[in-house]
mmCIF file with all atom_site columns, C-alpha atoms in Angstrom:
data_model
loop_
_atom_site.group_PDB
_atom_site.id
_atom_site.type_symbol
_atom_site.label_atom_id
_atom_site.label_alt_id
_atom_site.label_comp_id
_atom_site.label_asym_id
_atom_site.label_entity_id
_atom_site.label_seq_id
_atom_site.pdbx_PDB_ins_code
_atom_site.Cartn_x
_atom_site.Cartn_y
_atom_site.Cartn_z
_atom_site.occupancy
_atom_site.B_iso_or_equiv
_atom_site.pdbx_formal_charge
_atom_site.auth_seq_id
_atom_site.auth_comp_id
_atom_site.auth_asym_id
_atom_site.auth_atom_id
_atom_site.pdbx_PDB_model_num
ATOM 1   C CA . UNK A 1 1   ? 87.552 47.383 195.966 1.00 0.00 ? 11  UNK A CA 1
ATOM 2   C CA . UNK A 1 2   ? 89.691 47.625 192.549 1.00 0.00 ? 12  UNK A CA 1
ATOM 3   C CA . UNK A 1 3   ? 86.913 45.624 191.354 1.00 0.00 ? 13  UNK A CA 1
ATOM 4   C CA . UNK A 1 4   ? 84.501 47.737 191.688 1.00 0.00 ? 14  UNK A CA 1
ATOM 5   C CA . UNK A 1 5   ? 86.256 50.875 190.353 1.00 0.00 ? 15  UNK A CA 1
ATOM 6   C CA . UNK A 1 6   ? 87.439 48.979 187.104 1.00 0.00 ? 16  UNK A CA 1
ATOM 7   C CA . UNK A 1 7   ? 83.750 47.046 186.617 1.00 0.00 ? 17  UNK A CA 1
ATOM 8   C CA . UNK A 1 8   ? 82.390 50.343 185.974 1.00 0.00 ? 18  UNK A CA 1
ATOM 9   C CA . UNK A 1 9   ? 85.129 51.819 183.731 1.00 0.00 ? 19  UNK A CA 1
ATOM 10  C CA . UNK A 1 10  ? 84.535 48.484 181.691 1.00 0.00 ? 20  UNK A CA 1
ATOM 11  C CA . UNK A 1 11  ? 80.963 48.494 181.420 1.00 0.00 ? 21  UNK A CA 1
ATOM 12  C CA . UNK A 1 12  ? 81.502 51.989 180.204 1.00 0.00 ? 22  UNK A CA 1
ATOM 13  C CA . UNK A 1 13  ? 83.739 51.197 177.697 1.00 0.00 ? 23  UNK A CA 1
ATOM 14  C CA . UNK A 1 14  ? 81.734 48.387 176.486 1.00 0.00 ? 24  UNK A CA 1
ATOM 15  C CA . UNK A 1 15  ? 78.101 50.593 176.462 1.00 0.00 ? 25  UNK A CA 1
ATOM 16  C CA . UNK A 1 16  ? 80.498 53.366 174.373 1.00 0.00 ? 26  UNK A CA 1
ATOM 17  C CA . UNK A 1 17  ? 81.436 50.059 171.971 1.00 0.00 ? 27  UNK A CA 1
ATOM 18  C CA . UNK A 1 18  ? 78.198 48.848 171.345 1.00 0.00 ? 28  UNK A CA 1
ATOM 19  C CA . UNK A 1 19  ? 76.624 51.961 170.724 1.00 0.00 ? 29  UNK A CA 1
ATOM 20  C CA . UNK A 1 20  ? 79.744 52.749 168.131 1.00 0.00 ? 30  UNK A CA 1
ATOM 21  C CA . UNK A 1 21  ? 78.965 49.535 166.427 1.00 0.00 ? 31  UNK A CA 1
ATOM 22  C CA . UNK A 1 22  ? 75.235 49.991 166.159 1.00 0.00 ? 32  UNK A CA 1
ATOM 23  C CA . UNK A 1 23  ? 75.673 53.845 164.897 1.00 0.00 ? 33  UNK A CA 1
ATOM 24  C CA . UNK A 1 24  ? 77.713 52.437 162.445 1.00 0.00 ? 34  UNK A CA 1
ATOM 25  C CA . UNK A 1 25  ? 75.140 49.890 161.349 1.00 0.00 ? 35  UNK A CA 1
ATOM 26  C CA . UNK A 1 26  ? 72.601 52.476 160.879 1.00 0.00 ? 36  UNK A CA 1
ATOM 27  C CA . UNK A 1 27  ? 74.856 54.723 159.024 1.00 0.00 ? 37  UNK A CA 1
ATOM 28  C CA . UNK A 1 28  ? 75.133 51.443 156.571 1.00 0.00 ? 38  UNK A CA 1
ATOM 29  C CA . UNK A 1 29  ? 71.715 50.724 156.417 1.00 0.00 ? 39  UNK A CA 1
ATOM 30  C CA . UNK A 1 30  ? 70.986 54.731 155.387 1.00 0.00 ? 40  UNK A CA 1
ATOM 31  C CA . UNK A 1 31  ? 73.479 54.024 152.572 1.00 0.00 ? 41  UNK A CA 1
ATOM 32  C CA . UNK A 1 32  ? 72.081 51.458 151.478 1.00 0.00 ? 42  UNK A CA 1
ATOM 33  C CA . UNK A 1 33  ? 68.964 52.879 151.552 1.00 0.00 ? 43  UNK A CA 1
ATOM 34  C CA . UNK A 1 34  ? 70.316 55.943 149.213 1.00 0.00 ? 44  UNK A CA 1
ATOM 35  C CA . UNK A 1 35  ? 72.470 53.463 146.964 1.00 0.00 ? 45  UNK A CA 1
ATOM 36  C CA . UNK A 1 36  ? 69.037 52.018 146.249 1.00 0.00 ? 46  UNK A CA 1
ATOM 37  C CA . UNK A 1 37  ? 67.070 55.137 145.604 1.00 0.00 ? 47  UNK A CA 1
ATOM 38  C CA . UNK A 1 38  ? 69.708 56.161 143.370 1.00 0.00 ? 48  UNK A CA 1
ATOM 39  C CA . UNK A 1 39  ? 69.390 52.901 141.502 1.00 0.00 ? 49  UNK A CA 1
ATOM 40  C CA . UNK A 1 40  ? 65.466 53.426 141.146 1.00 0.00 ? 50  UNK A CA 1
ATOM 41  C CA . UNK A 1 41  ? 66.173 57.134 140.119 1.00 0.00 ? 51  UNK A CA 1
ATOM 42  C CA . UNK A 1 42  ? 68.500 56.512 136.827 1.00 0.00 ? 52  UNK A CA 1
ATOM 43  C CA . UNK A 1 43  ? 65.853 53.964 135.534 1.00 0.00 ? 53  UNK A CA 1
ATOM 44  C CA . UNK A 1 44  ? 64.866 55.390 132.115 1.00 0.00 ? 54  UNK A CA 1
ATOM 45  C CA . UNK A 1 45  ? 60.696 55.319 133.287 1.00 0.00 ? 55  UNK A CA 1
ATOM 46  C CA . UNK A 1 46  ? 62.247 56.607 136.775 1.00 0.00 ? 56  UNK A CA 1
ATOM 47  C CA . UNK A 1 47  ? 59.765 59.254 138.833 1.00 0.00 ? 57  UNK A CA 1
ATOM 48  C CA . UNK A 1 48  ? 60.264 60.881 142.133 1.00 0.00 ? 58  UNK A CA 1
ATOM 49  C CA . UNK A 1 49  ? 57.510 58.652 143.462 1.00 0.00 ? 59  UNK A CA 1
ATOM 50  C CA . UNK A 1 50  ? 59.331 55.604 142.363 1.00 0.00 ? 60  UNK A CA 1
ATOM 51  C CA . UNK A 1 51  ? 62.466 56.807 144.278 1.00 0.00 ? 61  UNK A CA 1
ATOM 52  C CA . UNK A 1 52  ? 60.594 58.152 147.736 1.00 0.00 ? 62  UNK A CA 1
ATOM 53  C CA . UNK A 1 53  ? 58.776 54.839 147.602 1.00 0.00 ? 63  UNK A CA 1
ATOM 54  C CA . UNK A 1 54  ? 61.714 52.728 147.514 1.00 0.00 ? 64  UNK A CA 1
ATOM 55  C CA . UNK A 1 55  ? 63.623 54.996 150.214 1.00 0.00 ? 65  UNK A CA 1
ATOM 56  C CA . UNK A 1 56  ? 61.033 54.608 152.918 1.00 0.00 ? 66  UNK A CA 1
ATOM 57  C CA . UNK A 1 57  ? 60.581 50.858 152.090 1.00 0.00 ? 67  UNK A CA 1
ATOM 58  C CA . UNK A 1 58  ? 64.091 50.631 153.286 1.00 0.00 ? 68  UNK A CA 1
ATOM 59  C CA . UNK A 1 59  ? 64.194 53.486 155.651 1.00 0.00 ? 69  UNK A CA 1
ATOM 60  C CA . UNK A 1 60  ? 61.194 51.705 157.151 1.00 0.00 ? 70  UNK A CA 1
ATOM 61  C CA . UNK A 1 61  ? 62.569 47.820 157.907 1.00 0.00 ? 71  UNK A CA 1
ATOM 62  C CA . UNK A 1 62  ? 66.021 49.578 159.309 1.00 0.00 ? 72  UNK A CA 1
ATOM 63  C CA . UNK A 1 63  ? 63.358 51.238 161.850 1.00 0.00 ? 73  UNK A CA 1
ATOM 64  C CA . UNK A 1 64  ? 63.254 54.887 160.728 1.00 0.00 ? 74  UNK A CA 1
ATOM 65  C CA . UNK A 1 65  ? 59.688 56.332 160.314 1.00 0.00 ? 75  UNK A CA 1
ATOM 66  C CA . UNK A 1 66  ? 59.198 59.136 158.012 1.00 0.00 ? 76  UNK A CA 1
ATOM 67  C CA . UNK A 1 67  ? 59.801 61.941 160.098 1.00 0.00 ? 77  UNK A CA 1
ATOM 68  C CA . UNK A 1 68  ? 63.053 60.741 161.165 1.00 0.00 ? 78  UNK A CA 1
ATOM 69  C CA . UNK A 1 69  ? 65.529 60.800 157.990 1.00 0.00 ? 79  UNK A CA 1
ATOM 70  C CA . UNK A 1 70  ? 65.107 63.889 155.043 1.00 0.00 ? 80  UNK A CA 1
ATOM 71  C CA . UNK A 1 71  ? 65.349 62.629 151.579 1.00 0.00 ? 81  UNK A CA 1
ATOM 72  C CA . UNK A 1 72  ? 66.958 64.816 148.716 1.00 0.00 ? 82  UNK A CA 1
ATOM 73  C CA . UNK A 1 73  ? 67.609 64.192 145.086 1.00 0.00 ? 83  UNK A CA 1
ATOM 74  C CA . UNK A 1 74  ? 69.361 66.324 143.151 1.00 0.00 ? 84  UNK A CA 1
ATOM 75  C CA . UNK A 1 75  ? 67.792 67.299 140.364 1.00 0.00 ? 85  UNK A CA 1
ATOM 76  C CA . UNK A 1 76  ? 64.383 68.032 141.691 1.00 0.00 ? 86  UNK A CA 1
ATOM 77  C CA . UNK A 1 77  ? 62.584 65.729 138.991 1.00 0.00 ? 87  UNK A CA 1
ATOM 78  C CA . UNK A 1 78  ? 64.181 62.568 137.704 1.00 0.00 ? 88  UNK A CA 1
ATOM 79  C CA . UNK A 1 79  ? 61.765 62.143 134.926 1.00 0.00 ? 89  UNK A CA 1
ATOM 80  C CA . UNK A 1 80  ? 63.426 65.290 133.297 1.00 0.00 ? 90  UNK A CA 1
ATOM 81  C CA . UNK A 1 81  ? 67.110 63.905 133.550 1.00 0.00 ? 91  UNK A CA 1
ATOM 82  C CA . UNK A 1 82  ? 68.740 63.038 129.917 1.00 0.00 ? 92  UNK A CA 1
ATOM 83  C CA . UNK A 1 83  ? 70.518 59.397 129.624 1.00 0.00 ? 93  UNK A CA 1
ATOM 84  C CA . UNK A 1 84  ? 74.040 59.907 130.907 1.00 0.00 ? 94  UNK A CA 1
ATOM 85  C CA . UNK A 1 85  ? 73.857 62.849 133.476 1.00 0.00 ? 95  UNK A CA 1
ATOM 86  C CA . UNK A 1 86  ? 73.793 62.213 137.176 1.00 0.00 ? 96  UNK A CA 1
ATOM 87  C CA . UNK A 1 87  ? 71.713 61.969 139.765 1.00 0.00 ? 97  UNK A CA 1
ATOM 88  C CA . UNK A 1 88  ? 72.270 62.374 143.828 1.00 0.00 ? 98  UNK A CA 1
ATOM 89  C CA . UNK A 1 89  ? 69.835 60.864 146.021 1.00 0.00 ? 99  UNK A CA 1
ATOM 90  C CA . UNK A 1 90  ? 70.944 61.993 149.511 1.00 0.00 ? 100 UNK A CA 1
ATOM 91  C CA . UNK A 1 91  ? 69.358 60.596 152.999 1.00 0.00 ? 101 UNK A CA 1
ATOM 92  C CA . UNK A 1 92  ? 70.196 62.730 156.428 1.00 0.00 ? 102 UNK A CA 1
ATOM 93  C CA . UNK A 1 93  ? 69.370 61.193 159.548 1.00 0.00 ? 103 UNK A CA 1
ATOM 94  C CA . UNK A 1 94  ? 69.712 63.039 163.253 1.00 0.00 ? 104 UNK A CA 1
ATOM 95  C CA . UNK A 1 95  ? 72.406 61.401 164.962 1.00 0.00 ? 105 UNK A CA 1
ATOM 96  C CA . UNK A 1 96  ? 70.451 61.054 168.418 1.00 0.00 ? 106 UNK A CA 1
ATOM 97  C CA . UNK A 1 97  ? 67.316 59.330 165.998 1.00 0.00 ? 107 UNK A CA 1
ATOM 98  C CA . UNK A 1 98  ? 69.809 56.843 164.549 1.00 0.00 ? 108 UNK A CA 1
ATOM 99  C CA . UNK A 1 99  ? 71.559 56.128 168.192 1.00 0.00 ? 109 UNK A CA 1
ATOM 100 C CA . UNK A 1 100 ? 70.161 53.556 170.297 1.00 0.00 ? 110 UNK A CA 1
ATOM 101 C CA . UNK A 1 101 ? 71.555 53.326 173.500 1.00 0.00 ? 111 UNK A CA 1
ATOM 102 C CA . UNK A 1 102 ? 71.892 57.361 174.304 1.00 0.00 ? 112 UNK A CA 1
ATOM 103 C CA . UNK A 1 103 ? 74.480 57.048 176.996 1.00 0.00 ? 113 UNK A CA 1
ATOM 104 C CA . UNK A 1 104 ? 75.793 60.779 177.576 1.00 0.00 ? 114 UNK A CA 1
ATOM 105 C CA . UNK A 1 105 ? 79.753 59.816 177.503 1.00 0.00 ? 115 UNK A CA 1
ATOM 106 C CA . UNK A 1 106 ? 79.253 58.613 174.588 1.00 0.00 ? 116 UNK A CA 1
ATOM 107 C CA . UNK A 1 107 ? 79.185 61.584 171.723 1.00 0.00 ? 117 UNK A CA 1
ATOM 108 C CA . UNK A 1 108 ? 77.343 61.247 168.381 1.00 0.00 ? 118 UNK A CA 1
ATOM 109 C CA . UNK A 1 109 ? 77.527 63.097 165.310 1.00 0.00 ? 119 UNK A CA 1
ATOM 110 C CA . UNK A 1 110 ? 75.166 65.627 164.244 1.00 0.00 ? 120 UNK A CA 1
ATOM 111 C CA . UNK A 1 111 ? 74.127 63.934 161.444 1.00 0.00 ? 121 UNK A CA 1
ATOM 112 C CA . UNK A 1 112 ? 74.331 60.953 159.860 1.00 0.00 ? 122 UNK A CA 1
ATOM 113 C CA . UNK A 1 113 ? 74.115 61.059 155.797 1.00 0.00 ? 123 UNK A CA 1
ATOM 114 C CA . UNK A 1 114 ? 73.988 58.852 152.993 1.00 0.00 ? 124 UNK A CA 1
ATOM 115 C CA . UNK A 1 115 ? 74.898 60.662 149.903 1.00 0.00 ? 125 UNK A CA 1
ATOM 116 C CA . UNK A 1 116 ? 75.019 58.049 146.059 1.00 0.00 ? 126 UNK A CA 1
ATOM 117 C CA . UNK A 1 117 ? 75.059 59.604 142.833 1.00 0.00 ? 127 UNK A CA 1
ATOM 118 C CA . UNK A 1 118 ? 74.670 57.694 139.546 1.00 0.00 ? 128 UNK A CA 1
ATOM 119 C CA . UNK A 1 119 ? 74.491 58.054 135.739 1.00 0.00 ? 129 UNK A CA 1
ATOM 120 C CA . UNK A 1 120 ? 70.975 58.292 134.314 1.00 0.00 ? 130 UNK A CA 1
ATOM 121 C CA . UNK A 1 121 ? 70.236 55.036 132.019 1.00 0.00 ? 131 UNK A CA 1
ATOM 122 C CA . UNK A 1 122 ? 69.382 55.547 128.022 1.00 0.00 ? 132 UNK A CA 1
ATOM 123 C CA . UNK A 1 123 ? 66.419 53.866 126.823 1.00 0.00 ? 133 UNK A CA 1
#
């Protein structure tokens, strides 16, 4: 009988740890995925294209389809940046599109966001 009560408190616990660790994988893989659209963005021959492109390369093998994350960058056009001022490229993702279990006991956050900025390149 004890058995039984505990087994499901465990398996609980364990669904609630493995969807933790797997949130926290995606939230990794969405910064990488902004650390490298930054990287593409302060490129001196850099255009939004370039940067988008990149983005949903990335967004794409970590299983996110295009209507799933938001991509920002901050300033609007990249090609207009001068060598030495920054750049944001910032990637939001729903928290129930980046969970993967959905167990109800187990809360998620809102959002999930990976925010890089970086220093425009000279030529």
């Amino acid at each position: 009988m004890e058995t039984a009560i505990v087994l499901q408190l465990l398996i609980v616990l364990m669904l609630g740890l493995l969807e933790y660790g797997l949130l926290l994988w995606r939230a990794q893989q969405i910064s990488n995925a902004a650390r490298h659209g930054a990287r593409i963005a302060v490129l001196p021959d850099a255009t939004n294209t370039d940067v988008q492109t990149a983005v949903a390369a990335l967004m794409t093998s970590a299983g996110f389809t295009a209507g799933q994350y938001t991509l920002a960058i901050s300033p609007a056009d990249v090609s207009t940046v001068d060598a030495g001022q920054t750049i944001q490229v910032s990637i939001t993702v729903a928290g129930t599109d980046a969970a993967y279990i959905q167990v109800p006991l187990v809360p998620v956050p809102a959002n999930i966001r990976g925010r890089v900025t970086m220093a425009k390149e000279g030529p």
